[in-house]
PDB file of C-alpha atoms in Angstrom:
ATOM      1  CA  ASP A   1     -25.345  28.248 239.304  1.00 56.00           C
ATOM      2  CA  ALA A   2     -25.909  27.536 243.129  1.00 72.00           C
ATOM      3  CA  GLY A   3     -23.018  25.976 245.033  1.00 92.00           C
ATOM      4  CA  VAL A   4     -23.266  23.620 247.765  1.00 95.00           C
ATOM      5  CA  THR A   5     -25.015  24.914 250.932  1.00 96.00           C
ATOM      6  CA  GLN A   6     -25.127  23.766 254.458  1.00 97.00           C
ATOM      7  CA  SER A   7     -27.171  24.834 257.488  1.00 97.00           C
ATOM      8  CA  PRO A   8     -26.767  25.759 260.298  1.00 97.00           C
ATOM      9  CA  THR A   9     -23.298  27.472 260.148  1.00 96.00           C
ATOM     10  CA  HIS A  10     -22.759  26.730 263.884  1.00 96.00           C
ATOM     11  CA  LEU A  11     -24.255  24.841 266.426  1.00 96.00           C
ATOM     12  CA  ILE A  12     -23.695  24.432 270.158  1.00 98.00           C
ATOM     13  CA  LYS A  13     -25.036  21.092 272.012  1.00 97.00           C
ATOM     14  CA  THR A  14     -24.500  19.401 275.275  1.00 97.00           C
ATOM     15  CA  ARG A  15     -23.283  15.736 275.644  1.00 97.00           C
ATOM     16  CA  GLY A  16     -25.794  13.149 275.057  1.00 97.00           C
ATOM     17  CA  GLN A  17     -28.002  15.469 272.644  1.00 98.00           C
ATOM     18  CA  GLN A  18     -28.800  14.642 269.027  1.00 98.00           C
ATOM     19  CA  VAL A  19     -28.157  16.820 266.266  1.00 98.00           C
ATOM     20  CA  THR A  20     -29.144  17.090 262.645  1.00 98.00           C
ATOM     21  CA  LEU A  21     -26.979  18.886 260.042  1.00 98.00           C
ATOM     22  CA  ARG A  22     -28.219  19.500 256.337  1.00 98.00           C
ATOM     23  CA  CYS A  23     -26.849  19.771 253.133  1.00 98.00           C
ATOM     24  CA  SER A  24     -27.926  20.991 249.472  1.00 97.00           C
ATOM     25  CA  PRO A  25     -25.925  19.713 246.671  1.00 96.00           C
ATOM     26  CA  LYS A  26     -24.363  21.774 243.715  1.00 93.00           C
ATOM     27  CA  SER A  27     -26.847  22.181 241.149  1.00 91.00           C
ATOM     28  CA  GLY A  28     -27.334  19.091 238.943  1.00 88.00           C
ATOM     29  CA  HIS A  29     -25.247  16.881 241.553  1.00 91.00           C
ATOM     30  CA  ASP A  30     -26.614  13.676 242.832  1.00 91.00           C
ATOM     31  CA  THR A  31     -24.043  12.188 245.111  1.00 91.00           C
ATOM     32  CA  VAL A  32     -23.455  13.661 248.585  1.00 94.00           C
ATOM     33  CA  SER A  33     -20.577  12.783 250.949  1.00 95.00           C
ATOM     34  CA  TRP A  34     -20.253  13.839 254.572  1.00 97.00           C
ATOM     35  CA  TYR A  35     -16.723  14.498 256.155  1.00 97.00           C
ATOM     36  CA  GLN A  36     -15.690  15.196 259.807  1.00 97.00           C
ATOM     37  CA  GLN A  37     -12.672  17.878 260.190  1.00 96.00           C
ATOM     38  CA  ALA A  38     -11.490  18.033 263.599  1.00 94.00           C
ATOM     39  CA  LEU A  39      -9.395  21.141 264.494  1.00 91.00           C
ATOM     40  CA  GLY A  40      -5.987  21.032 262.656  1.00 88.00           C
ATOM     41  CA  GLN A  41      -6.636  17.803 260.773  1.00 92.00           C
ATOM     42  CA  GLY A  42      -7.719  16.917 257.327  1.00 93.00           C
ATOM     43  CA  PRO A  43     -11.308  15.855 256.552  1.00 95.00           C
ATOM     44  CA  GLN A  44     -12.418  12.277 257.492  1.00 95.00           C
ATOM     45  CA  PHE A  45     -15.001  10.531 255.285  1.00 94.00           C
ATOM     46  CA  ILE A  46     -18.285   9.542 257.239  1.00 96.00           C
ATOM     47  CA  PHE A  47     -20.548   8.304 254.428  1.00 94.00           C
ATOM     48  CA  GLN A  48     -21.808   8.808 251.130  1.00 93.00           C
ATOM     49  CA  TYR A  49     -25.429   8.897 249.634  1.00 93.00           C
ATOM     50  CA  TYR A  50     -26.629   8.275 246.213  1.00 90.00           C
ATOM     51  CA  GLU A  51     -30.110   7.334 244.935  1.00 88.00           C
ATOM     52  CA  GLU A  52     -31.319   7.785 248.577  1.00 92.00           C
ATOM     53  CA  GLU A  53     -28.994   4.924 249.622  1.00 93.00           C
ATOM     54  CA  GLU A  54     -25.889   4.896 251.739  1.00 92.00           C
ATOM     55  CA  ARG A  55     -23.354   3.492 249.435  1.00 88.00           C
ATOM     56  CA  GLN A  56     -20.172   3.752 251.374  1.00 87.00           C
ATOM     57  CA  ARG A  57     -19.255   4.259 254.871  1.00 91.00           C
ATOM     58  CA  GLY A  58     -15.946   5.360 256.732  1.00 91.00           C
ATOM     59  CA  ASN A  59     -14.914   4.401 260.146  1.00 91.00           C
ATOM     60  CA  PHE A  60     -17.666   6.125 262.169  1.00 96.00           C
ATOM     61  CA  PRO A  61     -19.943   4.726 264.769  1.00 96.00           C
ATOM     62  CA  ASP A  62     -23.729   3.817 264.199  1.00 96.00           C
ATOM     63  CA  ARG A  63     -24.364   7.161 266.293  1.00 97.00           C
ATOM     64  CA  PHE A  64     -23.765   8.741 262.930  1.00 98.00           C
ATOM     65  CA  SER A  65     -26.553   8.330 260.587  1.00 97.00           C
ATOM     66  CA  GLY A  66     -27.794   9.996 257.519  1.00 97.00           C
ATOM     67  CA  HIS A  67     -30.421  10.531 254.762  1.00 96.00           C
ATOM     68  CA  GLN A  68     -30.827  11.378 251.389  1.00 97.00           C
ATOM     69  CA  PHE A  69     -33.948  12.901 249.871  1.00 96.00           C
ATOM     70  CA  PRO A  70     -35.382  12.520 246.397  1.00 96.00           C
ATOM     71  CA  ASN A  71     -34.202  16.164 245.628  1.00 94.00           C
ATOM     72  CA  TYR A  72     -30.611  14.917 246.445  1.00 95.00           C
ATOM     73  CA  SER A  73     -30.366  16.972 249.583  1.00 97.00           C
ATOM     74  CA  SER A  74     -29.074  15.310 252.512  1.00 97.00           C
ATOM     75  CA  GLU A  75     -28.997  15.160 256.290  1.00 98.00           C
ATOM     76  CA  LEU A  76     -26.456  13.998 258.948  1.00 98.00           C
ATOM     77  CA  ASN A  77     -27.892  13.010 262.254  1.00 98.00           C
ATOM     78  CA  VAL A  78     -25.490  12.319 265.348  1.00 98.00           C
ATOM     79  CA  ASN A  79     -26.893  10.733 268.329  1.00 97.00           C
ATOM     80  CA  ALA A  80     -25.639  10.712 271.984  1.00 97.00           C
ATOM     81  CA  LEU A  81     -23.089  13.400 271.318  1.00 98.00           C
ATOM     82  CA  LEU A  82     -19.774  13.182 272.817  1.00 97.00           C
ATOM     83  CA  LEU A  83     -17.354  16.088 273.337  1.00 97.00           C
ATOM     84  CA  GLY A  84     -14.968  14.383 270.617  1.00 96.00           C
ATOM     85  CA  ASP A  85     -17.785  14.947 268.167  1.00 98.00           C
ATOM     86  CA  SER A  86     -16.801  18.653 268.150  1.00 97.00           C
ATOM     87  CA  ALA A  87     -15.620  19.515 264.670  1.00 97.00           C
ATOM     88  CA  LEU A  88     -16.288  21.180 261.281  1.00 96.00           C
ATOM     89  CA  TYR A  89     -18.794  18.919 259.540  1.00 98.00           C
ATOM     90  CA  LEU A  90     -18.350  19.255 255.602  1.00 97.00           C
ATOM     91  CA  CYS A  91     -20.718  18.277 252.977  1.00 97.00           C
ATOM     92  CA  ALA A  92     -19.234  17.617 249.280  1.00 95.00           C
ATOM     93  CA  SER A  93     -21.372  16.962 246.283  1.00 94.00           C
ATOM     94  CA  THR A  94     -20.474  15.467 242.920  1.00 90.00           C
ATOM     95  CA  LEU A  95     -22.084  14.032 239.743  1.00 85.00           C
ATOM     96  CA  TYR A  96     -20.623  10.949 238.750  1.00 75.00           C
ATOM     97  CA  ARG A  97     -20.769   9.740 235.244  1.00 73.00           C
ATOM     98  CA  GLY A  98     -17.669   8.030 234.581  1.00 69.00           C
ATOM     99  CA  PRO A  99     -13.956   8.308 234.952  1.00 65.00           C
ATOM    100  CA  GLY A 100     -12.868  12.072 235.163  1.00 66.00           C
ATOM    101  CA  THR A 101     -16.311  13.429 236.328  1.00 68.00           C
ATOM    102  CA  ASP A 102     -16.015  12.594 240.063  1.00 76.00           C
ATOM    103  CA  THR A 103     -14.834  16.107 241.443  1.00 86.00           C
ATOM    104  CA  GLN A 104     -16.032  16.800 244.661  1.00 90.00           C
ATOM    105  CA  TYR A 105     -17.240  20.383 245.619  1.00 92.00           C
ATOM    106  CA  PHE A 106     -17.695  21.358 249.273  1.00 95.00           C
ATOM    107  CA  GLY A 107     -19.930  23.177 251.213  1.00 96.00           C
ATOM    108  CA  PRO A 108     -18.937  25.875 254.001  1.00 95.00           C
ATOM    109  CA  GLY A 109     -19.279  23.500 256.574  1.00 96.00           C
ATOM    110  CA  THR A 110     -21.096  23.446 259.906  1.00 97.00           C
ATOM    111  CA  ARG A 111     -19.145  24.236 262.972  1.00 97.00           C
ATOM    112  CA  LEU A 112     -20.452  21.822 265.853  1.00 97.00           C
ATOM    113  CA  THR A 113     -19.404  22.566 269.379  1.00 97.00           C
ATOM    114  CA  VAL A 114     -20.260  19.782 272.093  1.00 97.00           C
ATOM    115  CA  LEU A 115     -20.091  21.120 275.677  1.00 96.00           C
TER     116      LEU A 115
ATOM    117  CA  GLY B   1      -7.771   1.039 253.183  1.00 79.00           C
ATOM    118  CA  GLU B   2      -5.938   4.181 251.529  1.00 85.00           C
ATOM    119  CA  ASN B   3      -3.488   5.882 253.684  1.00 90.00           C
ATOM    120  CA  VAL B   4      -2.119   9.530 252.651  1.00 95.00           C
ATOM    121  CA  GLU B   5       0.819  11.292 254.248  1.00 96.00           C
ATOM    122  CA  GLN B   6       1.624  14.704 253.679  1.00 97.00           C
ATOM    123  CA  HIS B   7       4.791  16.956 254.431  1.00 97.00           C
ATOM    124  CA  PRO B   8       5.552  19.406 255.765  1.00 97.00           C
ATOM    125  CA  SER B   9       3.048  20.216 258.169  1.00 96.00           C
ATOM    126  CA  THR B  10       4.046  23.890 258.280  1.00 98.00           C
ATOM    127  CA  LEU B  11       5.836  25.893 255.550  1.00 98.00           C
ATOM    128  CA  SER B  12       7.014  29.445 255.584  1.00 98.00           C
ATOM    129  CA  VAL B  13       8.410  31.118 252.350  1.00 97.00           C
ATOM    130  CA  GLN B  14       9.293  34.530 251.152  1.00 97.00           C
ATOM    131  CA  GLU B  15       7.004  36.334 248.789  1.00 97.00           C
ATOM    132  CA  GLY B  16       8.193  35.355 245.352  1.00 97.00           C
ATOM    133  CA  ASP B  17       9.885  32.171 246.318  1.00 97.00           C
ATOM    134  CA  SER B  18       8.438  28.745 245.381  1.00 98.00           C
ATOM    135  CA  ALA B  19       6.572  26.339 247.795  1.00 98.00           C
ATOM    136  CA  VAL B  20       6.430  22.505 247.481  1.00 98.00           C
ATOM    137  CA  ILE B  21       4.250  20.242 249.170  1.00 98.00           C
ATOM    138  CA  LYS B  22       4.608  16.447 249.304  1.00 98.00           C
ATOM    139  CA  CYS B  23       2.034  13.532 249.584  1.00 98.00           C
ATOM    140  CA  THR B  24       2.540   9.781 249.412  1.00 97.00           C
ATOM    141  CA  TYR B  25      -0.270   7.342 248.979  1.00 96.00           C
ATOM    142  CA  SER B  26      -0.535   3.603 249.907  1.00 93.00           C
ATOM    143  CA  ASP B  27      -3.237   2.385 247.602  1.00 90.00           C
ATOM    144  CA  SER B  28      -1.918   1.560 244.099  1.00 89.00           C
ATOM    145  CA  ALA B  29      -5.351   1.578 242.839  1.00 87.00           C
ATOM    146  CA  SER B  30      -5.642   5.305 243.557  1.00 89.00           C
ATOM    147  CA  ASN B  31      -6.006   7.233 240.121  1.00 88.00           C
ATOM    148  CA  TYR B  32      -7.426  10.678 241.079  1.00 90.00           C
ATOM    149  CA  PHE B  33      -5.299  13.154 243.140  1.00 94.00           C
ATOM    150  CA  PRO B  34      -7.063  16.513 243.913  1.00 94.00           C
ATOM    151  CA  TRP B  35      -5.454  19.378 245.877  1.00 97.00           C
ATOM    152  CA  TYR B  36      -7.546  21.612 248.162  1.00 97.00           C
ATOM    153  CA  LYS B  37      -6.811  25.115 249.699  1.00 97.00           C
ATOM    154  CA  GLN B  38      -8.785  25.892 252.753  1.00 96.00           C
ATOM    155  CA  GLU B  39      -8.422  29.545 254.345  1.00 94.00           C
ATOM    156  CA  LEU B  40      -9.167  30.019 257.907  1.00 90.00           C
ATOM    157  CA  GLY B  41     -13.075  29.337 258.471  1.00 86.00           C
ATOM    158  CA  LYS B  42     -13.828  28.764 254.820  1.00 90.00           C
ATOM    159  CA  ARG B  43     -14.590  25.619 252.785  1.00 92.00           C
ATOM    160  CA  PRO B  44     -11.892  23.597 251.100  1.00 94.00           C
ATOM    161  CA  GLN B  45     -11.703  24.792 247.483  1.00 95.00           C
ATOM    162  CA  LEU B  46     -10.263  22.508 244.676  1.00 94.00           C
ATOM    163  CA  ILE B  47      -7.386  24.205 243.166  1.00 96.00           C
ATOM    164  CA  ILE B  48      -5.881  21.554 241.006  1.00 96.00           C
ATOM    165  CA  ASP B  49      -6.248  17.925 240.273  1.00 93.00           C
ATOM    166  CA  ILE B  50      -4.314  15.188 238.550  1.00 92.00           C
ATOM    167  CA  ARG B  51      -5.211  11.888 237.089  1.00 88.00           C
ATOM    168  CA  SER B  52      -2.998   8.761 236.846  1.00 84.00           C
ATOM    169  CA  ASN B  53      -2.707   8.933 233.032  1.00 82.00           C
ATOM    170  CA  VAL B  54      -0.503  12.060 233.132  1.00 83.00           C
ATOM    171  CA  GLY B  55       2.572  12.866 234.964  1.00 90.00           C
ATOM    172  CA  GLU B  56       2.336  16.522 235.304  1.00 94.00           C
ATOM    173  CA  LYS B  57      -0.366  19.213 235.232  1.00 94.00           C
ATOM    174  CA  LYS B  58       0.109  22.905 235.338  1.00 96.00           C
ATOM    175  CA  ASP B  59      -2.128  25.960 235.991  1.00 94.00           C
ATOM    176  CA  GLN B  60      -0.677  29.413 235.834  1.00 96.00           C
ATOM    177  CA  ARG B  61       1.602  29.466 239.048  1.00 97.00           C
ATOM    178  CA  ILE B  62       0.435  25.980 240.235  1.00 98.00           C
ATOM    179  CA  ALA B  63       1.649  22.593 239.226  1.00 97.00           C
ATOM    180  CA  VAL B  64       1.111  19.076 240.151  1.00 97.00           C
ATOM    181  CA  THR B  65       3.454  16.168 239.522  1.00 97.00           C
ATOM    182  CA  LEU B  66       2.676  12.577 240.118  1.00 96.00           C
ATOM    183  CA  ASN B  67       5.028   9.554 240.093  1.00 95.00           C
ATOM    184  CA  LYS B  68       3.012   6.372 240.165  1.00 92.00           C
ATOM    185  CA  THR B  69       5.616   4.046 240.684  1.00 93.00           C
ATOM    186  CA  ALA B  70       6.981   5.698 243.920  1.00 94.00           C
ATOM    187  CA  LYS B  71       3.322   6.497 244.602  1.00 95.00           C
ATOM    188  CA  HIS B  72       3.795  10.200 245.427  1.00 95.00           C
ATOM    189  CA  PHE B  73       2.616  13.521 244.170  1.00 97.00           C
ATOM    190  CA  SER B  74       3.673  16.975 244.648  1.00 98.00           C
ATOM    191  CA  LEU B  75       1.976  20.695 244.498  1.00 98.00           C
ATOM    192  CA  HIS B  76       4.260  23.266 243.275  1.00 98.00           C
ATOM    193  CA  ILE B  77       3.436  26.952 243.748  1.00 98.00           C
ATOM    194  CA  THR B  78       5.709  29.507 242.097  1.00 97.00           C
ATOM    195  CA  GLU B  79       5.983  33.078 242.678  1.00 97.00           C
ATOM    196  CA  THR B  80       4.157  32.946 245.980  1.00 98.00           C
ATOM    197  CA  GLN B  81       1.935  35.665 247.066  1.00 97.00           C
ATOM    198  CA  PRO B  82       0.569  36.502 250.629  1.00 96.00           C
ATOM    199  CA  GLU B  83      -2.990  35.516 249.443  1.00 96.00           C
ATOM    200  CA  ASP B  84      -1.432  31.937 249.042  1.00 97.00           C
ATOM    201  CA  SER B  85      -1.333  31.627 252.575  1.00 97.00           C
ATOM    202  CA  ALA B  86      -3.737  28.912 253.870  1.00 97.00           C
ATOM    203  CA  VAL B  87      -3.861  25.182 254.573  1.00 97.00           C
ATOM    204  CA  TYR B  88      -3.333  22.927 251.644  1.00 98.00           C
ATOM    205  CA  PHE B  89      -4.695  19.351 251.637  1.00 97.00           C
ATOM    206  CA  CYS B  90      -3.965  16.615 249.048  1.00 97.00           C
ATOM    207  CA  ALA B  91      -6.148  13.646 248.739  1.00 95.00           C
ATOM    208  CA  ALA B  92      -6.446  10.406 246.867  1.00 93.00           C
ATOM    209  CA  HIS B  93      -9.461   8.610 245.347  1.00 87.00           C
ATOM    210  CA  ILE B  94     -10.185   5.472 243.102  1.00 76.00           C
ATOM    211  CA  SER B  95     -12.066   7.109 240.122  1.00 68.00           C
ATOM    212  CA  GLY B  96     -14.888   5.195 239.138  1.00 64.00           C
ATOM    213  CA  SER B  97     -15.664   3.646 242.412  1.00 63.00           C
ATOM    214  CA  ALA B  98     -17.870   4.904 245.418  1.00 59.00           C
ATOM    215  CA  ARG B  99     -14.934   5.171 247.592  1.00 65.00           C
ATOM    216  CA  GLN B 100     -14.102   8.223 249.529  1.00 83.00           C
ATOM    217  CA  LEU B 101     -11.409  10.947 249.231  1.00 90.00           C
ATOM    218  CA  THR B 102      -8.792  10.200 251.537  1.00 92.00           C
ATOM    219  CA  PHE B 103      -6.844  13.170 252.831  1.00 95.00           C
ATOM    220  CA  GLY B 104      -3.512  14.045 253.867  1.00 96.00           C
ATOM    221  CA  SER B 105      -3.182  15.811 257.333  1.00 95.00           C
ATOM    222  CA  GLY B 106      -2.527  19.429 255.578  1.00 97.00           C
ATOM    223  CA  THR B 107       0.290  22.006 255.311  1.00 98.00           C
ATOM    224  CA  GLN B 108      -0.055  25.340 256.672  1.00 97.00           C
ATOM    225  CA  LEU B 109       1.622  27.568 254.210  1.00 98.00           C
ATOM    226  CA  THR B 110       2.561  31.190 255.190  1.00 98.00           C
ATOM    227  CA  VAL B 111       3.973  33.565 252.748  1.00 97.00           C
ATOM    228  CA  LEU B 112       5.916  36.230 254.168  1.00 95.00           C
ATOM    229  CA  PRO B 113       5.703  39.737 252.629  1.00 90.00           C
TER     230      PRO B 113
END
């Protein structure tokens, strides 16, 4: 049973560039959430995708966008990178089928460094 | 929106002692409270969770308690071991909705041998 996977593991970009991060959900899961974890802080919700649509969004600017594919995998895109975008980006997946089935499982994350 | 506060930010205990981490939440609609353990450079891993229809849940050396009236929940680790050393995060969620997990700021637990 494959867990949540993310690629790449590490990424170094310069200010103003654009980046795409990828996530494959746990087998059987159909909902993907993205979180940003700055050093020494808890994960902050970016957005969630279900049925190829953004279902909910946290307090992040429009520079952050995403996509979900028919196979439930997802991408996170960040445009016009800022130094403050340096963080660990985590993907979490779940298969929601009613109360009690919404446990989120996290991937290993992508460490983004913006210089 | 939901706000989760977590205390303490750092906690050092002697091996074999107990550790307690406390969280409070603001949204009374929250009804699902997971705890995650994150070792350095690794993904957050779910260690235990509790739903608002129960007051306590235990899994071996780990237990979680929930006080809905006071809107706080706690993680208890007994007989701590060096491998328990990690950052622990609490989170709150409204089950049955599309809303996100809201995390606390984390507790760095160090178990001294």
